[in-house]
Amino acid sequence: MGGPLTQRQHRVLVTIERFVRDEGYTPSVREVGGIVGLAPATVQQHLDALERKGYIRRTGQSHGIEILDNGADAGVVHVPIIGEIAAGLPIDAYEERIDTVPVASGLAPASDTYALRVRGDSMIDDHICDGDLVIVAPTETVRDGQIAVAMLDDGTATLKRLFRENGRVRLQPANADYDPIYARDVRVRGHAVAILRSL
C-alpha cells in the first residue's frame, strides 16, 4: 500500500482534498477534470492509481470518493510551494502559496518548511538547475558556506552560498559565468535542505 505519486496524481489528490474542504462533499470525476484541466477518462486513470496505492477508496457512485488516512502517506509531508527564487540574477521576492509538493518528512525539519522554484543556472555546479524545487528550512542565520535564501536591500531574493568577510557578505554562485554578489545588508530567509527535480 502507498507508493510515490506522480505529479499529476498528487495534483488530483490535492484537488479532491481542497474540494472537500471548501464544498463539504467529494467532487465528481467531471468536476475534478474541470479543475485540473484533464479529460474525465484521464482523471479516471489517476483515480485508479490513487485507489491502487491506497490514497482513496471509491464507492462507485458519482461523488463516491473517500480520502483514506491510513498511513499510506506516513513519513510524507506536503510542503507549500510559495514562489520562485533566482539562481542567477536576483528576482523580486514574492510569497504566494501556489501548490504543495510531497516530500519525505525527514526533508522537512520544521512545520514552516517551504519550497521555491529555481530560476536560472548560477548554482549549476552544486547540481541546482533551472526548474528544480529547492526545499527551504526557515532561519535567519546560516553558517558560512551554506546555501541561503538571501534577501537584498532592494527587496530582491537570490539563492547562493553565503560567506561573511571584511564587514560585508559575499553571495557566491556555483557557476564560473557569474560573479559573486557583495552586499552589506543581507537578510537570510532560510537555507536549502534538499533539491527536487522532475525527470
Short mmCIF file of C-alpha atoms in Angstrom, two decimals:
data_model
loop_
_atom_site.label_atom_id
_atom_site.label_comp_id
_atom_site.label_asym_id
_atom_site.label_seq_id
_atom_site.Cartn_x
_atom_site.Cartn_y
_atom_site.Cartn_z
CA MET A 1 0.00 0.00 0.00
CA GLY A 2 1.17 3.53 -0.63
CA GLY A 3 3.93 4.34 -3.04
CA PRO A 4 5.15 7.52 -4.65
CA LEU A 5 2.72 9.64 -6.58
CA THR A 6 3.38 11.21 -9.95
CA GLN A 7 2.97 14.98 -10.15
CA ARG A 8 -0.46 14.64 -11.79
CA GLN A 9 -1.68 12.01 -9.31
CA HIS A 10 -0.62 14.31 -6.49
CA ARG A 11 -2.42 17.23 -8.15
CA VAL A 12 -5.62 15.19 -8.47
CA LEU A 13 -5.39 14.14 -4.81
CA VAL A 14 -4.77 17.72 -3.62
CA THR A 15 -7.69 18.92 -5.78
CA ILE A 16 -10.02 16.39 -4.14
CA GLU A 17 -8.78 17.36 -0.65
CA ARG A 18 -9.33 21.09 -1.36
CA PHE A 19 -12.77 20.47 -2.89
CA VAL A 20 -13.89 18.51 0.18
CA ARG A 21 -12.53 21.23 2.48
CA ASP A 22 -14.25 24.04 0.52
CA GLU A 23 -17.53 22.37 -0.52
CA GLY A 24 -18.07 19.79 2.20
CA TYR A 25 -18.50 16.87 -0.22
CA THR A 26 -16.30 14.99 -2.68
CA PRO A 27 -16.18 16.09 -6.32
CA SER A 28 -17.32 14.06 -9.30
CA VAL A 29 -14.80 12.86 -11.90
CA ARG A 30 -16.06 15.62 -14.23
CA GLU A 31 -15.57 18.29 -11.55
CA VAL A 32 -12.00 17.13 -10.85
CA GLY A 33 -11.27 17.17 -14.58
CA GLY A 34 -12.66 20.69 -14.89
CA ILE A 35 -10.41 21.97 -12.10
CA VAL A 36 -7.16 20.31 -13.23
CA GLY A 37 -7.84 20.59 -16.96
CA LEU A 38 -7.91 16.87 -17.74
CA ALA A 39 -10.42 14.72 -19.63
CA PRO A 40 -12.68 12.57 -17.42
CA ALA A 41 -11.09 9.38 -18.81
CA THR A 42 -7.63 10.65 -17.78
CA VAL A 43 -8.91 11.61 -14.32
CA GLN A 44 -10.35 8.10 -14.05
CA GLN A 45 -6.89 6.62 -14.71
CA HIS A 46 -5.35 8.80 -11.99
CA LEU A 47 -8.12 7.82 -9.56
CA ASP A 48 -7.46 4.15 -10.36
CA ALA A 49 -3.79 4.68 -9.48
CA LEU A 50 -4.64 6.59 -6.28
CA GLU A 51 -7.00 3.79 -5.21
CA ARG A 52 -4.41 1.13 -6.05
CA LYS A 53 -1.80 2.97 -3.98
CA GLY A 54 -4.19 3.27 -1.03
CA TYR A 55 -4.83 7.03 -1.03
CA ILE A 56 -8.55 6.90 -1.84
CA ARG A 57 -11.47 4.46 -1.89
CA ARG A 58 -14.36 4.68 -4.36
CA THR A 59 -17.94 3.52 -3.81
CA GLY A 60 -18.96 3.54 -7.47
CA GLN A 61 -21.35 6.47 -7.02
CA SER A 62 -20.93 9.82 -8.78
CA HIS A 63 -19.40 11.59 -5.77
CA GLY A 64 -18.19 8.43 -4.06
CA ILE A 65 -14.52 9.22 -3.46
CA GLU A 66 -13.24 8.73 0.07
CA ILE A 67 -9.79 10.02 1.04
CA LEU A 68 -8.07 7.45 3.23
CA ASP A 69 -5.92 8.46 6.19
CA ASN A 70 -4.44 5.03 6.58
CA GLY A 71 -0.73 5.61 6.81
CA ALA A 72 -0.14 5.43 3.06
CA ASP A 73 1.13 8.98 3.42
CA ALA A 74 3.08 8.22 6.59
CA GLY A 75 6.50 9.74 6.51
CA VAL A 76 5.40 12.20 3.85
CA VAL A 77 4.57 15.87 4.38
CA HIS A 78 3.06 18.29 1.86
CA VAL A 79 5.31 21.34 1.68
CA PRO A 80 3.87 24.56 0.21
CA ILE A 81 5.50 25.97 -2.93
CA ILE A 82 5.43 29.73 -2.27
CA GLY A 83 7.14 31.23 -5.30
CA GLU A 84 10.38 31.40 -7.25
CA ILE A 85 13.99 32.06 -6.29
CA ALA A 86 16.76 33.29 -8.56
CA ALA A 87 19.80 31.13 -9.14
CA GLY A 88 21.14 33.81 -11.41
CA LEU A 89 20.41 37.50 -11.17
CA PRO A 90 18.19 38.35 -8.18
CA ILE A 91 14.44 38.48 -8.80
CA ASP A 92 11.63 40.23 -6.96
CA ALA A 93 10.61 38.21 -3.95
CA TYR A 94 7.00 37.21 -3.55
CA GLU A 95 5.17 34.72 -1.40
CA GLU A 96 2.03 33.09 -2.66
CA ARG A 97 1.07 29.52 -1.93
CA ILE A 98 0.98 28.10 -5.46
CA ASP A 99 0.70 24.39 -4.73
CA THR A 100 2.20 21.75 -2.47
CA VAL A 101 4.80 19.09 -3.09
CA PRO A 102 5.03 15.78 -1.18
CA VAL A 103 8.43 15.23 0.43
CA ALA A 104 9.82 12.77 2.95
CA SER A 105 9.24 14.12 6.45
CA GLY A 106 12.99 13.98 7.12
CA LEU A 107 13.47 16.66 4.46
CA ALA A 108 11.01 19.00 6.18
CA PRO A 109 12.62 19.61 9.57
CA ALA A 110 10.03 22.21 10.63
CA SER A 111 6.31 22.73 10.09
CA ASP A 112 7.04 26.02 8.28
CA THR A 113 9.41 24.42 5.76
CA TYR A 114 8.60 25.67 2.25
CA ALA A 115 9.62 25.15 -1.37
CA LEU A 116 10.72 27.58 -4.09
CA ARG A 117 11.04 27.04 -7.83
CA VAL A 118 14.60 27.75 -9.03
CA ARG A 119 15.06 30.18 -11.93
CA GLY A 120 18.48 30.43 -13.56
CA ASP A 121 21.70 28.41 -13.66
CA SER A 122 24.08 30.21 -11.31
CA MET A 123 24.12 27.22 -8.90
CA ILE A 124 24.51 24.54 -11.54
CA ASP A 125 27.88 23.30 -10.20
CA ASP A 126 26.04 22.49 -6.97
CA HIS A 127 23.61 20.44 -9.11
CA ILE A 128 20.83 23.01 -8.69
CA CYS A 129 19.23 23.55 -12.10
CA ASP A 130 16.64 25.85 -13.60
CA GLY A 131 13.18 24.47 -12.81
CA ASP A 132 14.23 22.47 -9.74
CA LEU A 133 12.33 22.82 -6.47
CA VAL A 134 14.51 23.78 -3.52
CA ILE A 135 13.20 22.76 -0.09
CA VAL A 136 13.98 25.54 2.40
CA ALA A 137 14.20 25.41 6.19
CA PRO A 138 13.33 28.87 7.53
CA THR A 139 16.12 30.50 9.51
CA GLU A 140 17.58 33.97 9.97
CA THR A 141 21.17 32.81 10.11
CA VAL A 142 23.35 30.30 8.27
CA ARG A 143 26.91 29.06 8.64
CA ASP A 144 29.50 30.32 6.17
CA GLY A 145 29.31 28.24 3.02
CA GLN A 146 25.68 27.16 3.42
CA ILE A 147 23.27 27.69 0.54
CA ALA A 148 20.99 30.51 1.67
CA VAL A 149 17.82 32.21 0.52
CA ALA A 150 19.10 35.79 0.77
CA MET A 151 17.03 38.97 0.58
CA LEU A 152 18.91 42.04 -0.65
CA ASP A 153 18.34 45.72 0.20
CA ASP A 154 16.21 46.30 -2.87
CA GLY A 155 13.71 43.55 -1.99
CA THR A 156 15.09 41.00 -4.46
CA ALA A 157 15.96 37.45 -3.44
CA THR A 158 18.61 35.03 -4.60
CA LEU A 159 19.89 31.52 -3.84
CA LYS A 160 23.65 31.48 -3.21
CA ARG A 161 26.34 30.20 -0.84
CA LEU A 162 26.83 32.83 1.85
CA PHE A 163 30.19 33.94 3.24
CA ARG A 164 30.91 36.75 5.71
CA GLU A 165 34.12 38.66 5.05
CA ASN A 166 35.53 42.13 5.87
CA GLY A 167 32.29 43.56 7.19
CA ARG A 168 30.26 42.50 4.20
CA VAL A 169 28.56 39.42 2.82
CA ARG A 170 29.63 37.54 -0.30
CA LEU A 171 26.89 35.61 -2.08
CA GLN A 172 28.82 33.09 -4.12
CA PRO A 173 27.36 31.42 -7.21
CA ALA A 174 28.34 27.89 -8.23
CA ASN A 175 28.91 28.75 -11.88
CA ALA A 176 32.07 30.38 -13.26
CA ASP A 177 29.96 32.50 -15.64
CA TYR A 178 28.55 34.51 -12.70
CA ASP A 179 30.30 36.99 -10.43
CA PRO A 180 29.76 36.96 -6.66
CA ILE A 181 27.26 39.45 -5.24
CA TYR A 182 28.67 41.62 -2.44
CA ALA A 183 26.30 43.30 0.00
CA ARG A 184 26.44 44.93 3.40
CA ASP A 185 22.87 44.19 4.39
CA VAL A 186 21.51 40.75 3.62
CA ARG A 187 18.53 39.17 5.35
CA VAL A 188 18.62 35.40 5.42
CA ARG A 189 15.20 33.81 4.98
CA GLY A 190 16.28 30.17 5.11
CA HIS A 191 18.76 27.59 3.92
CA ALA A 192 18.42 24.89 1.29
CA VAL A 193 17.95 21.40 2.72
CA ALA A 194 17.02 19.44 -0.43
CA ILE A 195 16.51 19.71 -4.16
CA LEU A 196 13.64 18.03 -6.03
CA ARG A 197 13.80 17.51 -9.78
CA SER A 198 11.15 16.20 -12.16
CA LEU A 199 12.66 13.81 -14.69
#
